[in-house]
Every structure is written in C-alpha cells, then in structure tokens.
mmCIF file of C-alpha atoms in Angstrom:
data_model
loop_
_atom_site.group_PDB
_atom_site.id
_atom_site.type_symbol
_atom_site.label_atom_id
_atom_site.label_comp_id
_atom_site.label_asym_id
_atom_site.label_seq_id
_atom_site.Cartn_x
_atom_site.Cartn_y
_atom_site.Cartn_z
ATOM 1 C CA MET A 1 -49.222 -9.832 65.466
ATOM 2 C CA PHE A 2 -45.742 -11.036 66.395
ATOM 3 C CA ASP A 3 -46.996 -13.134 69.283
ATOM 4 C CA LYS A 4 -49.385 -14.873 66.874
ATOM 5 C CA TRP A 5 -46.732 -15.364 64.211
ATOM 6 C CA LEU A 6 -43.660 -16.546 66.111
ATOM 7 C CA LYS A 7 -44.125 -19.411 68.551
ATOM 8 C CA PRO A 8 -41.401 -21.048 70.695
ATOM 9 C CA GLN A 9 -40.373 -24.522 69.553
ATOM 10 C CA ASP A 10 -39.066 -27.391 71.649
ATOM 11 C CA VAL A 11 -35.264 -27.408 71.657
ATOM 12 C CA GLU A 12 -32.415 -29.103 73.447
ATOM 13 C CA GLN A 13 -30.350 -26.664 75.467
ATOM 14 C CA PRO A 14 -26.603 -26.730 74.759
ATOM 15 C CA ASP A 15 -24.050 -27.256 77.516
ATOM 16 C CA GLY A 16 -22.466 -24.159 78.966
ATOM 17 C CA LEU A 17 -23.592 -20.540 79.208
ATOM 18 C CA LEU A 18 -25.679 -20.254 76.024
ATOM 19 C CA GLU A 19 -29.475 -20.067 76.455
ATOM 20 C CA TYR A 20 -31.262 -21.035 73.251
ATOM 21 C CA GLN A 21 -34.775 -20.240 71.995
ATOM 22 C CA LEU A 22 -36.135 -21.214 68.586
ATOM 23 C CA LEU A 23 -39.097 -19.318 67.120
ATOM 24 C CA ALA A 24 -41.087 -20.383 64.050
ATOM 25 C CA ASP A 25 -44.424 -19.711 62.372
ATOM 26 C CA GLY A 26 -47.197 -20.856 64.682
ATOM 27 C CA GLY A 27 -49.835 -20.863 61.930
ATOM 28 C CA LEU A 28 -52.116 -18.439 63.801
ATOM 29 C CA ILE A 29 -52.048 -15.680 61.200
ATOM 30 C CA GLU A 30 -52.791 -15.902 57.484
ATOM 31 C CA ASP A 31 -49.798 -15.507 55.185
ATOM 32 C CA ASP A 32 -51.159 -12.518 53.250
ATOM 33 C CA GLU A 33 -52.056 -10.689 56.451
ATOM 34 C CA LEU A 34 -48.628 -11.414 57.906
ATOM 35 C CA VAL A 35 -46.834 -10.027 54.848
ATOM 36 C CA GLU A 36 -49.019 -6.909 54.869
ATOM 37 C CA ARG A 37 -48.402 -6.237 58.552
ATOM 38 C CA LEU A 38 -44.674 -6.809 58.225
ATOM 39 C CA GLY A 39 -44.719 -4.392 55.288
ATOM 40 C CA HIS A 40 -46.095 -1.745 57.640
ATOM 41 C CA GLU A 41 -43.372 -2.586 60.160
ATOM 42 C CA VAL A 42 -40.697 -2.212 57.478
ATOM 43 C CA MET A 43 -42.148 1.136 56.421
ATOM 44 C CA ARG A 44 -42.164 2.638 59.899
ATOM 45 C CA ASN A 45 -38.542 1.608 60.458
ATOM 46 C CA TYR A 46 -37.368 3.730 57.521
ATOM 47 C CA LEU A 47 -39.720 6.725 57.750
ATOM 48 C CA VAL A 48 -40.550 9.182 60.508
ATOM 49 C CA PRO A 49 -44.282 9.952 60.829
ATOM 50 C CA GLY A 50 -45.469 12.378 58.197
ATOM 51 C CA GLU A 51 -42.317 12.155 56.052
ATOM 52 C CA LEU A 52 -44.091 11.038 52.889
ATOM 53 C CA ALA A 53 -46.820 13.602 53.408
ATOM 54 C CA ASN A 54 -44.148 16.306 53.203
ATOM 55 C CA VAL A 55 -43.033 14.990 49.807
ATOM 56 C CA PHE A 56 -46.349 14.019 48.196
ATOM 57 C CA ASP A 57 -49.727 15.703 48.261
ATOM 58 C CA ASP A 58 -51.341 12.380 47.340
ATOM 59 C CA LEU A 59 -49.989 9.466 49.398
ATOM 60 C CA GLY A 60 -51.606 7.043 46.964
ATOM 61 C CA ALA A 61 -49.594 8.366 44.017
ATOM 62 C CA PRO A 62 -47.615 5.729 42.097
ATOM 63 C CA GLU A 63 -44.531 7.900 42.505
ATOM 64 C CA VAL A 64 -44.373 6.926 46.180
ATOM 65 C CA ALA A 65 -43.058 3.414 45.462
ATOM 66 C CA GLY A 66 -40.343 4.808 43.202
ATOM 67 C CA TYR A 67 -39.358 7.338 45.834
ATOM 68 C CA LEU A 68 -39.052 4.598 48.452
ATOM 69 C CA ARG A 69 -36.924 2.424 46.187
ATOM 70 C CA ARG A 70 -34.585 5.302 45.355
ATOM 71 C CA ASN A 71 -34.297 6.935 48.747
ATOM 72 C CA LYS A 72 -35.202 4.486 51.497
ATOM 73 C CA PHE A 73 -35.218 0.781 50.693
ATOM 74 C CA PRO A 74 -31.895 -0.930 49.872
ATOM 75 C CA VAL A 75 -31.677 -2.719 46.534
ATOM 76 C CA ASP A 76 -28.689 -4.895 47.422
ATOM 77 C CA ARG A 77 -30.093 -8.181 48.711
ATOM 78 C CA LYS A 78 -27.469 -8.620 51.439
ATOM 79 C CA ILE A 79 -28.144 -5.161 52.864
ATOM 80 C CA ARG A 80 -31.901 -5.637 52.599
ATOM 81 C CA HIS A 81 -31.711 -8.938 54.445
ATOM 82 C CA GLY A 82 -29.573 -7.333 57.147
ATOM 83 C CA ASP A 83 -32.081 -4.504 57.558
ATOM 84 C CA PHE A 84 -34.944 -6.990 57.698
ATOM 85 C CA GLY A 85 -33.245 -8.921 60.497
ATOM 86 C CA GLU A 86 -32.797 -5.695 62.439
ATOM 87 C CA ILE A 87 -36.471 -4.794 61.923
ATOM 88 C CA ILE A 88 -37.641 -8.207 63.146
ATOM 89 C CA THR A 89 -35.360 -7.958 66.174
ATOM 90 C CA GLY A 90 -36.543 -4.500 67.170
ATOM 91 C CA ALA A 91 -40.192 -5.496 66.815
ATOM 92 C CA LEU A 92 -39.687 -8.694 68.808
ATOM 93 C CA TYR A 93 -38.126 -6.813 71.717
ATOM 94 C CA ARG A 94 -40.733 -4.031 71.643
ATOM 95 C CA ARG A 95 -43.921 -5.918 70.921
ATOM 96 C CA VAL A 96 -43.391 -9.330 72.483
ATOM 97 C CA ARG A 97 -40.673 -9.037 75.114
ATOM 98 C CA ARG A 98 -41.795 -5.525 76.125
ATOM 99 C CA TRP A 99 -38.403 -3.876 76.288
ATOM 100 C CA CYS A 100 -38.029 -0.187 75.521
ATOM 101 C CA VAL A 101 -36.367 0.377 72.126
ATOM 102 C CA PRO A 102 -35.899 4.171 72.041
ATOM 103 C CA VAL A 103 -34.710 4.584 68.447
ATOM 104 C CA LEU A 104 -35.359 2.860 65.115
ATOM 105 C CA LYS A 105 -31.873 3.220 63.671
ATOM 106 C CA LEU A 106 -32.777 2.658 60.017
ATOM 107 C CA ARG A 107 -34.451 6.088 59.954
ATOM 108 C CA TYR A 108 -30.997 7.633 60.248
ATOM 109 C CA LYS A 109 -29.517 6.168 57.085
ATOM 110 C CA GLN A 110 -28.308 8.861 54.698
ATOM 111 C CA THR A 111 -28.480 6.470 51.741
ATOM 112 C CA PRO A 112 -30.227 3.084 51.369
ATOM 113 C CA ALA A 113 -26.912 1.226 51.141
ATOM 114 C CA GLN A 114 -25.377 2.913 54.168
ATOM 115 C CA ALA A 115 -25.029 1.097 57.469
ATOM 116 C CA VAL A 116 -25.723 3.047 60.659
ATOM 117 C CA GLN A 117 -22.780 2.611 62.990
ATOM 118 C CA GLY A 118 -23.038 0.970 66.388
ATOM 119 C CA THR A 119 -25.150 -1.866 67.718
ATOM 120 C CA ASP A 120 -27.925 -3.311 65.562
ATOM 121 C CA VAL A 121 -30.547 -2.811 68.281
ATOM 122 C CA LEU A 122 -30.383 -1.599 71.873
ATOM 123 C CA ALA A 123 -33.232 -2.377 74.261
ATOM 124 C CA PHE A 124 -33.690 -1.205 77.854
ATOM 125 C CA ARG A 125 -35.520 -1.919 81.074
ATOM 126 C CA PHE A 126 -35.075 1.399 82.853
ATOM 127 C CA ARG A 127 -37.267 0.556 85.856
ATOM 128 C CA GLN A 128 -35.262 -2.530 86.707
ATOM 129 C CA ASP A 129 -32.662 -2.113 89.453
ATOM 130 C CA PRO A 130 -30.027 -1.952 88.166
ATOM 131 C CA PRO A 131 -31.313 -0.852 84.751
ATOM 132 C CA ALA A 132 -30.838 -3.560 82.111
ATOM 133 C CA ILE A 133 -29.498 -3.162 78.579
ATOM 134 C CA ALA A 134 -30.033 -5.923 76.033
ATOM 135 C CA VAL A 135 -27.382 -5.837 73.308
ATOM 136 C CA PRO A 136 -28.533 -8.159 70.489
ATOM 137 C CA GLU A 137 -26.156 -8.980 67.662
ATOM 138 C CA VAL A 138 -28.324 -9.732 64.617
ATOM 139 C CA LYS A 139 -27.457 -12.030 61.717
ATOM 140 C CA THR A 140 -29.736 -12.849 58.773
ATOM 141 C CA ARG A 141 -29.018 -15.829 56.541
ATOM 142 C CA ALA A 142 -30.978 -17.130 53.540
ATOM 143 C CA SER A 143 -28.671 -20.139 53.182
ATOM 144 C CA ARG A 144 -26.525 -22.266 55.450
ATOM 145 C CA ASP A 145 -23.459 -20.491 56.821
ATOM 146 C CA ASN A 146 -21.283 -22.406 59.277
ATOM 147 C CA ARG A 147 -19.517 -19.166 60.216
ATOM 148 C CA VAL A 148 -22.616 -17.352 61.476
ATOM 149 C CA GLY A 149 -22.065 -18.267 65.129
ATOM 150 C CA THR A 150 -18.421 -17.201 65.138
ATOM 151 C CA GLU A 151 -19.206 -13.997 63.242
ATOM 152 C CA ALA A 152 -21.985 -13.108 65.680
ATOM 153 C CA TYR A 153 -19.739 -13.807 68.670
ATOM 154 C CA ASP A 154 -16.909 -11.662 67.319
ATOM 155 C CA SER A 155 -19.265 -8.822 66.311
ATOM 156 C CA LEU A 156 -20.923 -8.800 69.726
ATOM 157 C CA GLU A 157 -17.551 -8.468 71.436
ATOM 158 C CA LYS A 158 -16.744 -5.432 69.289
ATOM 159 C CA VAL A 159 -20.027 -3.610 69.905
ATOM 160 C CA LEU A 160 -19.826 -4.270 73.651
ATOM 161 C CA ASP A 161 -16.402 -2.608 73.685
ATOM 162 C CA ARG A 162 -18.014 0.522 72.173
ATOM 163 C CA LEU A 163 -21.353 0.359 73.959
ATOM 164 C CA ASP A 164 -21.130 3.898 75.348
ATOM 165 C CA GLU A 165 -20.881 5.304 71.813
ATOM 166 C CA SER A 166 -24.134 3.575 70.850
ATOM 167 C CA ILE A 167 -25.905 4.777 74.005
ATOM 168 C CA HIS A 168 -24.735 8.323 73.314
ATOM 169 C CA PHE A 169 -26.151 8.127 69.777
ATOM 170 C CA LEU A 170 -29.541 7.117 71.172
ATOM 171 C CA MET A 171 -29.429 9.831 73.812
ATOM 172 C CA ALA A 172 -28.730 12.490 71.181
ATOM 173 C CA ARG A 173 -31.568 11.291 68.950
ATOM 174 C CA CYS A 174 -34.028 11.266 71.873
ATOM 175 C CA ASN A 175 -32.914 14.765 72.831
ATOM 176 C CA ASP A 176 -33.426 15.930 69.221
ATOM 177 C CA ARG A 177 -37.018 14.663 69.372
ATOM 178 C CA GLY A 178 -37.729 16.309 72.707
ATOM 179 C CA GLN A 179 -37.995 12.997 74.558
ATOM 180 C CA VAL A 180 -36.411 14.396 77.706
ATOM 181 C CA PHE A 181 -37.319 11.452 79.950
ATOM 182 C CA LEU A 182 -35.570 8.935 77.698
ATOM 183 C CA ALA A 183 -32.581 11.207 77.078
ATOM 184 C CA ARG A 184 -32.019 11.617 80.821
ATOM 185 C CA ARG A 185 -32.368 7.915 81.479
ATOM 186 C CA LEU A 186 -29.795 7.165 78.797
ATOM 187 C CA GLY A 187 -27.540 9.892 80.143
ATOM 188 C CA ALA A 188 -27.649 8.274 83.577
ATOM 189 C CA LEU A 189 -26.417 5.010 82.070
ATOM 190 C CA LEU A 190 -23.449 6.877 80.609
ATOM 191 C CA ARG A 191 -22.761 8.776 83.820
ATOM 192 C CA GLU A 192 -22.882 5.700 86.057
ATOM 193 C CA PRO A 193 -21.775 2.690 83.995
ATOM 194 C CA GLY A 194 -21.373 0.649 87.166
ATOM 195 C CA ARG A 195 -25.123 0.871 87.752
ATOM 196 C CA ARG A 196 -26.267 -1.001 84.678
ATOM 197 C CA GLN A 197 -26.732 -4.644 83.819
ATOM 198 C CA VAL A 198 -25.589 -5.490 80.299
ATOM 199 C CA GLU A 199 -27.154 -8.596 78.752
ATOM 200 C CA ARG A 200 -25.507 -10.383 75.838
ATOM 201 C CA HIS A 201 -28.004 -11.429 73.180
ATOM 202 C CA MET A 202 -27.793 -12.856 69.666
ATOM 203 C CA LEU A 203 -30.640 -13.148 67.184
ATOM 204 C CA PHE A 204 -30.433 -15.099 63.931
ATOM 205 C CA VAL A 205 -33.144 -14.681 61.292
ATOM 206 C CA HIS A 206 -32.614 -17.791 59.192
ATOM 207 C CA ASP A 207 -34.127 -19.675 56.291
ATOM 208 C CA ALA A 208 -35.989 -22.608 57.821
ATOM 209 C CA LYS A 209 -34.709 -25.332 55.497
ATOM 210 C CA SER A 210 -31.094 -24.209 55.854
ATOM 211 C CA TRP A 211 -31.025 -24.047 59.640
ATOM 212 C CA LYS A 212 -29.048 -26.763 61.433
ATOM 213 C CA GLU A 213 -28.826 -27.229 65.184
ATOM 214 C CA ASP A 214 -25.092 -27.920 65.097
ATOM 215 C CA ILE A 215 -24.577 -24.152 64.816
ATOM 216 C CA VAL A 216 -25.971 -23.863 68.344
ATOM 217 C CA ALA A 217 -23.638 -26.542 69.683
ATOM 218 C CA GLY A 218 -20.629 -24.820 68.150
ATOM 219 C CA LEU A 219 -21.632 -21.451 69.535
ATOM 220 C CA GLY A 220 -22.323 -22.949 72.955
ATOM 221 C CA ALA A 221 -18.762 -24.226 73.093
ATOM 222 C CA LYS A 222 -17.446 -20.766 72.237
ATOM 223 C CA VAL A 223 -19.260 -18.398 74.593
ATOM 224 C CA THR A 224 -17.618 -17.707 77.957
ATOM 225 C CA GLN A 225 -20.343 -15.501 79.459
ATOM 226 C CA ARG A 226 -24.099 -15.944 79.777
ATOM 227 C CA THR A 227 -25.583 -15.251 76.333
ATOM 228 C CA GLU A 228 -29.136 -15.551 75.013
ATOM 229 C CA LEU A 229 -29.542 -16.869 71.463
ATOM 230 C CA THR A 230 -32.854 -16.553 69.635
ATOM 231 C CA VAL A 231 -33.280 -18.104 66.189
ATOM 232 C CA VAL A 232 -36.238 -17.048 64.028
ATOM 233 C CA LYS A 233 -36.881 -19.608 61.285
ATOM 234 C CA ILE A 234 -38.734 -18.370 58.194
ATOM 235 C CA ASP A 235 -39.713 -20.532 55.234
ATOM 236 C CA ASP A 236 -38.179 -19.411 51.907
ATOM 237 C CA LEU A 237 -36.600 -16.387 53.558
ATOM 238 C CA LYS A 238 -35.308 -14.766 50.361
ATOM 239 C CA GLU A 239 -38.722 -14.776 48.699
ATOM 240 C CA PHE A 240 -40.452 -13.797 51.942
ATOM 241 C CA VAL A 241 -38.303 -10.685 52.444
ATOM 242 C CA GLY A 242 -38.998 -9.622 48.850
ATOM 243 C CA ARG A 243 -42.754 -9.923 49.384
ATOM 244 C CA VAL A 244 -42.587 -7.916 52.600
ATOM 245 C CA TYR A 245 -40.697 -5.054 50.948
ATOM 246 C CA ASP A 246 -43.178 -5.100 48.050
ATOM 247 C CA ALA A 247 -45.968 -4.745 50.613
ATOM 248 C CA ALA A 248 -44.142 -1.838 52.247
ATOM 249 C CA GLU A 249 -43.925 -0.018 48.902
ATOM 250 C CA THR A 250 -47.564 -0.433 47.966
ATOM 251 C CA ALA A 251 -49.267 0.392 51.271
ATOM 252 C CA PRO A 252 -47.542 3.436 52.730
ATOM 253 C CA SER A 253 -50.437 5.760 53.515
ATOM 254 C CA SER A 254 -51.822 4.207 56.678
ATOM 255 C CA THR A 255 -48.406 4.085 58.341
ATOM 256 C CA THR A 256 -47.058 7.517 57.492
ATOM 257 C CA SER A 257 -49.920 9.970 57.213
ATOM 258 C CA SER A 258 -49.632 11.248 60.781
ATOM 259 C CA SER A 259 -48.631 14.891 60.894
ATOM 260 C CA SER A 260 -48.123 15.045 64.650
ATOM 261 C CA GLY A 261 -44.375 14.590 64.382
ATOM 262 C CA LYS A 262 -44.373 12.263 67.367
ATOM 263 C CA ASP A 263 -42.566 8.959 67.179
ATOM 264 C CA SER A 264 -44.770 6.098 68.324
ATOM 265 C CA GLY A 265 -42.175 3.481 67.357
ATOM 266 C CA THR A 266 -40.543 3.090 70.758
ATOM 267 C CA ALA A 267 -43.165 1.063 72.577
ATOM 268 C CA GLY A 268 -42.089 -1.105 75.445
ATOM 269 C CA THR A 269 -41.574 -1.131 79.161
ATOM 270 C CA ALA A 270 -39.364 1.749 80.219
#
C-alpha cells in the first residue's frame, strides 16, 4: 500500500552533505481505501495481537472505540500528530525500504499522552557488513514551521549521543517476546560498537500546502555529516490524521483478533 501511495517527486538536491527525497501521493490508491489501511496501521502500532480480545468478548462492540480513546489513542493533537509521524516512518522503513524495525514503540506507552523515551524509530540491516542502523528523527507539522530543520538537527544529535540506551531497550523487548535471534543481534551491536554503521536520517511528515523548499536549503547548510532527509507531503494533514484515527477506532477486529501472541509487526530485511 505504501509503495502505491507515496511516490518520489523531482527535487533539486541542496549543496553539502544532505540527501533529499520528497514523497507525495501518487494517486494510485483511492482515498477511502488509503484511510482505512492507514487506520489498520495505526491500530497495530498501539496494540499487541490479541489485546482487545482479552478485554472484549465481542470485538465489534461499540465499547471498543471508547476503550481505545481512553487507553490507547492520544487526544492532544500535537501528541497525536507526533505519533502519526512515527507510525508513517516505521511503516515506510519496514514496508518500502525493507529495513528491519524490531519494535513498535507506541505499544509501550503507559498512558496515551506519554512519550516513550529514546529514538523515534530504529531500523536495522543486520546482514550488511558492518551491520547498519538507521536513526531517523521524525517531525510532523500541520503548518509552516521555520524551526523544524534546526529542531530535527538538534534532536538527532541528542539521540545519537544516547543510541546505546535505545538499542538496549529494543533488545530487552525482543528478549521479553522470545525473539532470541533479534535480541542477540542487538546485543552484538552493543558489545561491539565499532562494528556498526550508523546512518543519520530525518523524516518530516508535513502538510502539503505549508511545505517550502527553503527549509531544505537551511538544513543543508547546517548539517556537517552525511544525512538523509525524507519529506512526506500530505494534503490537509490535520484533517487527514483525524480521519485515519477515526478509521482505527471503527475497524479494530481484523487487525487484533489473532490469539497467537506473536508480533508480526517487525517485517523487513534482517
């Protein structure tokens, strides 16, 4: 679905060490279908398989939507937009770029308004030599913000300084789920930090009408190391995110009825 939705656009590359890609709606998927599928993606980022089935005997009960609003989905628009950007980023790396994303962090929120500490998303290519780690700093903006490039740059520097803490969090979660292969691979990255290739990434999910290319030029002048910037432009972002979360509330059964307890949300090339 993502490869049908988001298509690369022609852009002018900035001078320096910033590599820029712009993604926008390619018109290959109907709007209603897109919203429905993104609703499923939102749902699976907040819930482990079978979680709703443990709470409700009837997954079609109207109480499900209320439960999700109270216990899973953030009400605050800023937090919701931030979560949505993280969801889009994780799906893009898993489904299109074929990286391994071992953990969907939003499942580990204790309250809807809480932020999970560490990097927004971590993605891996374990079979590469040396193994590669993509560290994307995610920013979501429904209106123009001239500070977004500087904020992303500063945030990325901070998470890179504490990268081992984020890897350890993922390793512990994989170990909890019995995913021994992934836990050991992550442990090796902690044990031998010199044998890993860390890639600096930024991803902006931005309202299409508010996006201006001068943000790229400003960021290009700031970065001092090779950095990949991906911008995802979405028309009427504020309204779009609201529709997607509405879809997630009203169609939970097909995404959460599995009782196997296995997490199928970490697809990608290991």
